[in-house]
């Protein structure tokens, strides 16, 4: 697991299971790059209940190298079925689909 900060994700808001979540910009790259866990907090709480939104690589595509976490730009893209985290590098783009979350 490698943790890094992606300022381009900071403040992005998305809906998951009837709650609004705001990304902090901190992500963890896990399972050899197949999973990205993004830190988030609920937007409707004074103290901001926290959680991690889990994005898994789509369609068995290539994934981010955890040994070099700084070499990509991340963005959130709405989809018909939820959200995707798009990781763009020099010559490739990886799509990670939001599929679960963990509180705290």
mmCIF file of C-alpha atoms in Angstrom:
data_model
loop_
_atom_site.group_PDB
_atom_site.id
_atom_site.type_symbol
_atom_site.label_atom_id
_atom_site.label_comp_id
_atom_site.label_asym_id
_atom_site.label_seq_id
_atom_site.Cartn_x
_atom_site.Cartn_y
_atom_site.Cartn_z
ATOM 1 C CA UNK A 1 0.000 0.000 0.000
ATOM 2 C CA UNK A 2 1.209 3.486 -0.899
ATOM 3 C CA UNK A 3 -0.426 6.713 0.269
ATOM 4 C CA UNK A 4 -0.222 9.936 -1.726
ATOM 5 C CA UNK A 5 -2.078 13.223 -2.068
ATOM 6 C CA UNK A 6 -3.798 14.287 -5.289
ATOM 7 C CA UNK A 7 -4.787 17.966 -4.959
ATOM 8 C CA UNK A 8 -6.931 17.724 -8.093
ATOM 9 C CA UNK A 9 -9.318 15.416 -6.168
ATOM 10 C CA UNK A 10 -9.537 17.632 -3.086
ATOM 11 C CA UNK A 11 -13.056 19.020 -2.664
ATOM 12 C CA UNK A 12 -14.668 16.784 -5.326
ATOM 13 C CA UNK A 13 -18.155 15.823 -4.134
ATOM 14 C CA UNK A 14 -20.030 12.667 -5.064
ATOM 15 C CA UNK A 15 -23.121 10.758 -3.948
ATOM 16 C CA UNK A 16 -22.779 7.249 -2.555
ATOM 17 C CA UNK A 17 -25.626 5.346 -0.881
ATOM 18 C CA UNK A 18 -27.804 8.399 -0.278
ATOM 19 C CA UNK A 19 -24.981 10.454 1.263
ATOM 20 C CA UNK A 20 -22.842 13.243 -0.158
ATOM 21 C CA UNK A 21 -19.091 12.691 0.275
ATOM 22 C CA UNK A 22 -16.274 15.187 -0.258
ATOM 23 C CA UNK A 23 -12.850 13.837 -1.194
ATOM 24 C CA UNK A 24 -9.851 15.037 0.839
ATOM 25 C CA UNK A 25 -7.340 14.363 -1.943
ATOM 26 C CA UNK A 26 -5.554 11.610 0.008
ATOM 27 C CA UNK A 27 -5.562 8.223 -1.711
ATOM 28 C CA UNK A 28 -4.060 4.806 -1.045
ATOM 29 C CA UNK A 29 -2.938 2.604 -3.916
ATOM 30 C CA UNK A 30 -3.425 -1.046 -2.934
ATOM 31 C CA UNK A 31 -3.216 -4.586 -4.350
ATOM 32 C CA UNK A 32 -0.495 -3.816 -6.887
ATOM 33 C CA UNK A 33 -2.450 -0.848 -8.203
ATOM 34 C CA UNK A 34 -5.751 -2.665 -8.737
ATOM 35 C CA UNK A 35 -7.509 -0.752 -5.929
ATOM 36 C CA UNK A 36 -7.528 2.947 -5.052
ATOM 37 C CA UNK A 37 -9.048 3.962 -1.703
ATOM 38 C CA UNK A 38 -9.922 7.664 -1.558
ATOM 39 C CA UNK A 39 -10.390 9.400 1.808
ATOM 40 C CA UNK A 40 -13.674 11.281 2.086
ATOM 41 C CA UNK A 41 -15.923 12.968 4.626
ATOM 42 C CA UNK A 42 -19.677 13.429 4.707
ATOM 43 C CA UNK A 43 -20.655 16.924 3.685
ATOM 44 C CA UNK A 44 -23.795 17.085 5.835
ATOM 45 C CA UNK A 45 -22.151 16.471 9.217
ATOM 46 C CA UNK A 46 -20.666 19.185 11.425
ATOM 47 C CA UNK A 47 -17.732 16.986 12.382
ATOM 48 C CA UNK A 48 -17.521 15.352 8.999
ATOM 49 C CA UNK A 49 -17.918 11.588 9.404
ATOM 50 C CA UNK A 50 -15.067 9.977 7.480
ATOM 51 C CA UNK A 51 -14.715 7.002 5.200
ATOM 52 C CA UNK A 52 -12.779 5.551 2.290
ATOM 53 C CA UNK A 53 -14.350 5.130 -1.127
ATOM 54 C CA UNK A 54 -12.945 2.079 -2.926
ATOM 55 C CA UNK A 55 -12.355 2.227 -6.676
ATOM 56 C CA UNK A 56 -11.256 -0.964 -8.479
ATOM 57 C CA UNK A 57 -9.632 -1.120 -11.889
ATOM 58 C CA UNK A 58 -12.203 -1.748 -14.634
ATOM 59 C CA UNK A 59 -12.144 -4.642 -17.093
ATOM 60 C CA UNK A 60 -8.797 -6.061 -15.958
ATOM 61 C CA UNK A 61 -6.987 -3.171 -17.600
ATOM 62 C CA UNK A 62 -3.521 -2.046 -16.623
ATOM 63 C CA UNK A 63 -3.256 -0.220 -13.333
ATOM 64 C CA UNK A 64 -1.211 2.406 -11.499
ATOM 65 C CA UNK A 65 2.256 1.338 -10.357
ATOM 66 C CA UNK A 66 2.305 1.696 -6.542
ATOM 67 C CA UNK A 67 6.072 2.205 -6.752
ATOM 68 C CA UNK A 68 5.573 5.458 -8.664
ATOM 69 C CA UNK A 69 2.359 7.052 -7.352
ATOM 70 C CA UNK A 70 3.141 10.609 -8.449
ATOM 71 C CA UNK A 71 3.156 10.014 -12.211
ATOM 72 C CA UNK A 72 -0.582 10.319 -12.905
ATOM 73 C CA UNK A 73 -3.379 12.869 -12.826
ATOM 74 C CA UNK A 74 -6.667 11.788 -11.237
ATOM 75 C CA UNK A 75 -10.214 12.980 -11.850
ATOM 76 C CA UNK A 76 -13.719 11.841 -10.908
ATOM 77 C CA UNK A 77 -16.155 11.137 -13.734
ATOM 78 C CA UNK A 78 -19.901 10.555 -13.213
ATOM 79 C CA UNK A 79 -21.322 7.449 -14.923
ATOM 80 C CA UNK A 80 -24.801 5.997 -15.347
ATOM 81 C CA UNK A 81 -24.029 3.436 -12.644
ATOM 82 C CA UNK A 82 -22.077 5.649 -10.217
ATOM 83 C CA UNK A 83 -18.625 7.185 -10.472
ATOM 84 C CA UNK A 84 -15.244 6.373 -11.950
ATOM 85 C CA UNK A 85 -11.801 7.583 -10.977
ATOM 86 C CA UNK A 86 -9.814 8.273 -14.139
ATOM 87 C CA UNK A 87 -6.029 8.007 -13.807
ATOM 88 C CA UNK A 88 -4.197 9.589 -16.756
ATOM 89 C CA UNK A 89 -0.516 8.989 -17.451
ATOM 90 C CA UNK A 90 1.719 9.918 -20.386
ATOM 91 C CA UNK A 91 0.532 7.232 -22.797
ATOM 92 C CA UNK A 92 -2.386 5.526 -21.087
ATOM 93 C CA UNK A 93 -5.549 6.122 -19.112
ATOM 94 C CA UNK A 94 -6.876 3.755 -16.457
ATOM 95 C CA UNK A 95 -10.489 3.654 -15.308
ATOM 96 C CA UNK A 96 -11.359 2.657 -11.742
ATOM 97 C CA UNK A 97 -15.009 2.119 -10.802
ATOM 98 C CA UNK A 98 -16.447 3.016 -7.399
ATOM 99 C CA UNK A 99 -17.766 -0.194 -5.869
ATOM 100 C CA UNK A 100 -17.697 0.082 -2.067
ATOM 101 C CA UNK A 101 -16.890 2.221 0.941
ATOM 102 C CA UNK A 102 -15.602 1.733 4.450
ATOM 103 C CA UNK A 103 -16.477 4.052 7.346
ATOM 104 C CA UNK A 104 -13.868 5.573 9.626
#
